[in-house]
Amino acid sequence: DAKTTQPNSMESNEEEPVHLPCNHSTISGTDYIHWYRQLPSQGPEYVIHGLTSNVNNRMASLAIAEDRKSSTLILHRATLRDAAVYYCILRDFGNEKLTFGTGTRLTIIP
Amino acid sequence: DTGVSQNPRHKITKRGQNVTFRCDPISEHNRLYWYRQTLGQGPEFLTYFQNEAQLEKSRLLSDRFSAERPKGSFSTLEIQRTEQGDSAMYLCASSLLRVSTDTQYFGPGTRLTVL
């Protein structure tokens, strides 16, 4: 599985945008970029995924670099409930499992 | 609540005992996954089912571990002769196979403590 690199931790102020980076320089052409998050004492939760184009949903936006070697998860207006560990995962089409790294622990400051 | 459910939520056992966990996936989801998560680490894949067929097993799944999904609905994960190293959160997820990549929906997990 292709590897991703994320910062161990980040802090952001409440009600401000948050940009969570992910590097994946060895990404292959068929790898989808997935983001999941894990709130304290809960199982992981799907956030968003994309292949080549930027994606938006009600939770977040995913900005994918033109060469696909990096991506950024954008939370437009962070709330205290967004405090979680965020995982950036590459998943090849046809590969059923998710390979989690250690993720980025996001702390929201009130 | 129509999400993935797992029982029990917590299990404390003595080394050498057998334990069994249950996962009830989202109704009509044909794929079911088991992961294990230790403190400070991301979840690690153990195995997955498509309907009742177990299609992939991680090398982490030693011969003391067995998973079943009879009739393609709920699943059980059994650990025989538990060891202290088995202490972890065991997570279940389910998904609906689509044409492209599928989203996995996770349950709250079962926390196992082996004394």
Short mmCIF file of C-alpha atoms in Angstrom, two decimals:
data_model
loop_
_atom_site.label_atom_id
_atom_site.label_comp_id
_atom_site.label_asym_id
_atom_site.label_seq_id
_atom_site.Cartn_x
_atom_site.Cartn_y
_atom_site.Cartn_z
CA ASP A 1 0.00 0.00 0.00
CA ALA A 2 1.22 3.49 -0.82
CA LYS A 3 2.29 5.47 2.22
CA THR A 4 0.95 8.79 3.47
CA THR A 5 2.68 11.34 5.70
CA GLN A 6 0.74 13.62 8.03
CA PRO A 7 1.76 15.94 10.87
CA ASN A 8 1.31 14.29 14.26
CA SER A 9 -0.75 17.15 15.65
CA MET A 10 -2.30 20.49 14.80
CA GLU A 11 -4.21 23.16 16.69
CA SER A 12 -6.82 25.56 15.42
CA ASN A 13 -9.12 28.17 16.90
CA GLU A 14 -12.80 27.54 17.02
CA GLU A 15 -14.82 28.96 14.11
CA GLU A 16 -11.74 29.34 11.92
CA PRO A 17 -10.84 27.25 8.84
CA VAL A 18 -8.50 24.30 9.26
CA HIS A 19 -6.19 22.92 6.58
CA LEU A 20 -4.93 19.40 7.27
CA PRO A 21 -2.11 18.37 4.91
CA CYS A 22 -1.22 14.92 3.63
CA ASN A 23 1.74 13.92 1.48
CA HIS A 24 1.55 10.82 -0.69
CA SER A 25 4.43 11.07 -3.15
CA THR A 26 4.24 7.39 -4.19
CA ILE A 27 0.54 7.49 -5.08
CA SER A 28 -0.43 5.38 -8.08
CA GLY A 29 -2.87 6.35 -10.78
CA THR A 30 -5.64 4.17 -9.39
CA ASP A 31 -5.30 5.19 -5.73
CA TYR A 32 -8.25 7.02 -4.24
CA ILE A 33 -7.50 9.51 -1.44
CA HIS A 34 -9.75 8.89 1.56
CA TRP A 35 -10.10 10.84 4.78
CA TYR A 36 -11.58 9.39 7.93
CA ARG A 37 -11.65 10.86 11.40
CA GLN A 38 -11.93 9.31 14.82
CA LEU A 39 -13.58 11.21 17.61
CA PRO A 40 -12.62 10.28 21.19
CA SER A 41 -13.94 6.88 22.25
CA GLN A 42 -15.62 6.24 18.88
CA GLY A 43 -14.93 4.24 15.75
CA PRO A 44 -13.56 6.03 12.68
CA GLU A 45 -15.99 8.08 10.62
CA TYR A 46 -15.84 8.70 6.86
CA VAL A 47 -15.18 12.32 5.93
CA ILE A 48 -14.53 12.55 2.20
CA HIS A 49 -12.68 10.94 -0.70
CA GLY A 50 -11.48 11.85 -4.16
CA LEU A 51 -9.41 10.67 -7.10
CA THR A 52 -8.21 13.65 -9.11
CA SER A 53 -10.60 16.58 -8.80
CA ASN A 54 -11.32 18.65 -5.72
CA VAL A 55 -14.37 17.44 -3.79
CA ASN A 56 -16.85 19.10 -1.46
CA ASN A 57 -19.44 17.66 0.88
CA ARG A 58 -21.35 18.85 3.92
CA MET A 59 -18.47 17.99 6.25
CA ALA A 60 -15.39 19.22 4.42
CA SER A 61 -13.55 19.94 1.19
CA LEU A 62 -10.70 17.95 -0.30
CA ALA A 63 -8.12 19.79 -2.36
CA ILE A 64 -5.90 17.50 -4.46
CA ALA A 65 -2.66 18.76 -5.96
CA GLU A 66 -2.36 18.62 -9.72
CA ASP A 67 0.36 15.95 -9.55
CA ARG A 68 -1.69 14.11 -6.85
CA LYS A 69 1.35 13.83 -4.60
CA SER A 70 -0.34 15.77 -1.84
CA SER A 71 -3.81 16.71 -0.67
CA THR A 72 -5.41 18.94 1.92
CA LEU A 73 -8.53 18.38 3.95
CA ILE A 74 -10.29 21.67 4.64
CA LEU A 75 -12.73 22.18 7.47
CA HIS A 76 -14.31 25.51 6.66
CA ARG A 77 -15.33 26.51 10.16
CA ALA A 78 -14.00 24.33 12.94
CA THR A 79 -16.13 23.56 15.96
CA LEU A 80 -15.21 21.83 19.20
CA ARG A 81 -16.86 18.71 17.82
CA ASP A 82 -14.22 18.55 15.08
CA ALA A 83 -11.52 17.68 17.61
CA ALA A 84 -10.41 14.24 16.48
CA VAL A 85 -7.64 12.21 14.86
CA TYR A 86 -7.79 12.65 11.09
CA TYR A 87 -6.48 9.88 8.87
CA CYS A 88 -5.43 10.30 5.24
CA ILE A 89 -5.58 6.92 3.47
CA LEU A 90 -4.75 5.79 -0.04
CA ARG A 91 -6.95 3.02 -1.30
CA ASP A 92 -6.50 1.37 -4.66
CA PHE A 93 -9.64 0.46 -6.52
CA GLY A 94 -10.21 -3.23 -5.80
CA ASN A 95 -8.26 -3.12 -2.54
CA GLU A 96 -10.90 -3.62 0.08
CA LYS A 97 -9.10 -2.78 3.29
CA LEU A 98 -8.24 0.62 4.73
CA THR A 99 -4.61 1.04 5.80
CA PHE A 100 -4.51 3.62 8.58
CA GLY A 101 -1.38 5.47 9.66
CA THR A 102 -1.16 7.36 12.95
CA GLY A 103 -3.04 10.37 11.59
CA THR A 104 -3.12 14.01 12.73
CA ARG A 105 -4.56 14.81 16.13
CA LEU A 106 -6.53 18.05 15.73
CA THR A 107 -7.14 20.16 18.80
CA ILE A 108 -9.70 22.96 18.64
CA ILE A 109 -9.10 25.89 20.95
CA PRO A 110 -12.26 27.60 22.22
CA ASP B 1 -30.33 3.61 15.35
CA THR B 2 -29.43 1.96 12.05
CA GLY B 3 -25.64 2.13 12.38
CA VAL B 4 -23.15 -0.67 12.99
CA SER B 5 -23.51 -2.14 16.46
CA GLN B 6 -20.99 -4.16 18.44
CA ASN B 7 -21.39 -6.22 21.59
CA PRO B 8 -20.13 -6.24 24.19
CA ARG B 9 -18.67 -2.75 24.38
CA HIS B 10 -16.16 -3.81 27.01
CA LYS B 11 -14.73 -7.20 27.91
CA ILE B 12 -12.29 -8.05 30.66
CA THR B 13 -10.91 -11.56 30.68
CA LYS B 14 -8.09 -13.56 32.17
CA ARG B 15 -5.21 -14.79 30.08
CA GLY B 16 -5.98 -18.13 28.50
CA GLN B 17 -9.74 -17.65 28.32
CA ASN B 18 -11.72 -17.56 25.09
CA VAL B 19 -13.75 -14.51 24.10
CA THR B 20 -16.28 -13.84 21.36
CA PHE B 21 -17.41 -10.50 19.97
CA ARG B 22 -20.42 -9.80 17.82
CA CYS B 23 -20.93 -7.23 15.07
CA ASP B 24 -24.25 -6.32 13.49
CA PRO B 25 -23.68 -4.39 10.26
CA ILE B 26 -25.92 -1.85 8.61
CA SER B 27 -28.84 -3.69 7.07
CA GLU B 28 -28.19 -4.82 3.49
CA HIS B 29 -24.50 -4.01 3.61
CA ASN B 30 -22.79 -6.92 1.90
CA ARG B 31 -19.26 -6.26 3.16
CA LEU B 32 -18.09 -6.56 6.73
CA TYR B 33 -14.62 -5.78 8.10
CA TRP B 34 -12.78 -6.38 11.35
CA TYR B 35 -9.96 -4.11 12.53
CA ARG B 36 -7.90 -3.95 15.69
CA GLN B 37 -6.63 -0.75 17.28
CA THR B 38 -4.05 -0.43 20.05
CA LEU B 39 -3.43 2.72 22.05
CA GLY B 40 -1.97 5.57 20.02
CA GLN B 41 -2.12 3.67 16.74
CA GLY B 42 -4.51 3.70 13.83
CA PRO B 43 -6.76 0.70 13.23
CA GLU B 44 -5.16 -2.36 11.61
CA PHE B 45 -7.05 -4.55 9.18
CA LEU B 46 -7.76 -8.12 10.31
CA THR B 47 -10.21 -9.64 7.85
CA TYR B 48 -13.22 -8.96 5.67
CA PHE B 49 -16.29 -10.74 4.35
CA GLN B 50 -18.35 -10.28 1.27
CA ASN B 51 -21.71 -11.76 2.16
CA GLU B 52 -20.81 -14.98 3.99
CA ALA B 53 -17.46 -15.53 2.27
CA GLN B 54 -14.28 -14.56 4.09
CA LEU B 55 -12.19 -13.11 1.28
CA GLU B 56 -9.06 -11.77 2.94
CA LYS B 57 -7.21 -12.33 6.19
CA SER B 58 -4.29 -10.32 7.51
CA ARG B 59 -1.19 -12.07 8.76
CA LEU B 60 -2.10 -10.40 12.07
CA LEU B 61 -4.94 -12.91 12.32
CA SER B 62 -3.16 -15.77 14.04
CA ASP B 63 -4.64 -19.26 14.31
CA ARG B 64 -6.09 -18.27 17.69
CA PHE B 65 -8.43 -15.86 15.90
CA SER B 66 -11.45 -16.96 13.91
CA ALA B 67 -14.18 -14.91 12.31
CA GLU B 68 -17.47 -16.02 10.85
CA ARG B 69 -20.37 -14.42 9.10
CA PRO B 70 -23.08 -17.05 8.79
CA LYS B 71 -25.88 -16.18 6.36
CA GLY B 72 -24.09 -12.98 5.42
CA SER B 73 -25.61 -10.93 8.23
CA PHE B 74 -23.98 -10.50 11.66
CA SER B 75 -20.40 -11.57 12.29
CA THR B 76 -18.51 -12.99 15.24
CA LEU B 77 -14.83 -12.72 16.07
CA GLU B 78 -13.49 -15.31 18.49
CA ILE B 79 -10.12 -15.23 20.19
CA GLN B 80 -8.99 -18.46 21.79
CA ARG B 81 -6.46 -18.71 24.61
CA THR B 82 -6.23 -14.94 24.98
CA GLU B 83 -2.87 -13.30 25.63
CA GLN B 84 -2.09 -9.92 27.17
CA GLY B 85 -1.00 -8.71 23.74
CA ASP B 86 -4.55 -9.20 22.50
CA SER B 87 -5.68 -6.25 24.62
CA ALA B 88 -6.99 -3.71 22.13
CA MET B 89 -10.10 -2.14 20.65
CA TYR B 90 -11.74 -4.42 18.10
CA LEU B 91 -13.62 -2.46 15.46
CA CYS B 92 -16.17 -3.69 12.98
CA ALA B 93 -17.16 -1.85 9.81
CA SER B 94 -19.61 -2.52 7.02
CA SER B 95 -20.04 -1.21 3.50
CA LEU B 96 -22.15 -1.63 0.40
CA LEU B 97 -20.21 -2.65 -2.65
CA ARG B 98 -20.61 -0.11 -5.41
CA VAL B 99 -19.06 0.32 -8.82
CA SER B 100 -16.26 2.47 -7.47
CA THR B 101 -14.74 2.73 -4.02
CA ASP B 102 -17.06 2.07 -1.09
CA THR B 103 -17.38 3.91 2.20
CA GLN B 104 -16.87 1.91 5.39
CA TYR B 105 -19.11 2.65 8.36
CA PHE B 106 -17.58 1.76 11.70
CA GLY B 107 -19.15 0.59 14.91
CA PRO B 108 -18.14 1.88 18.35
CA GLY B 109 -15.81 -1.04 18.96
CA THR B 110 -15.31 -3.65 21.69
CA ARG B 111 -12.53 -2.89 24.12
CA LEU B 112 -10.79 -6.06 25.28
CA THR B 113 -8.60 -6.13 28.35
CA VAL B 114 -6.67 -9.32 29.06
CA LEU B 115 -5.39 -9.59 32.61
#
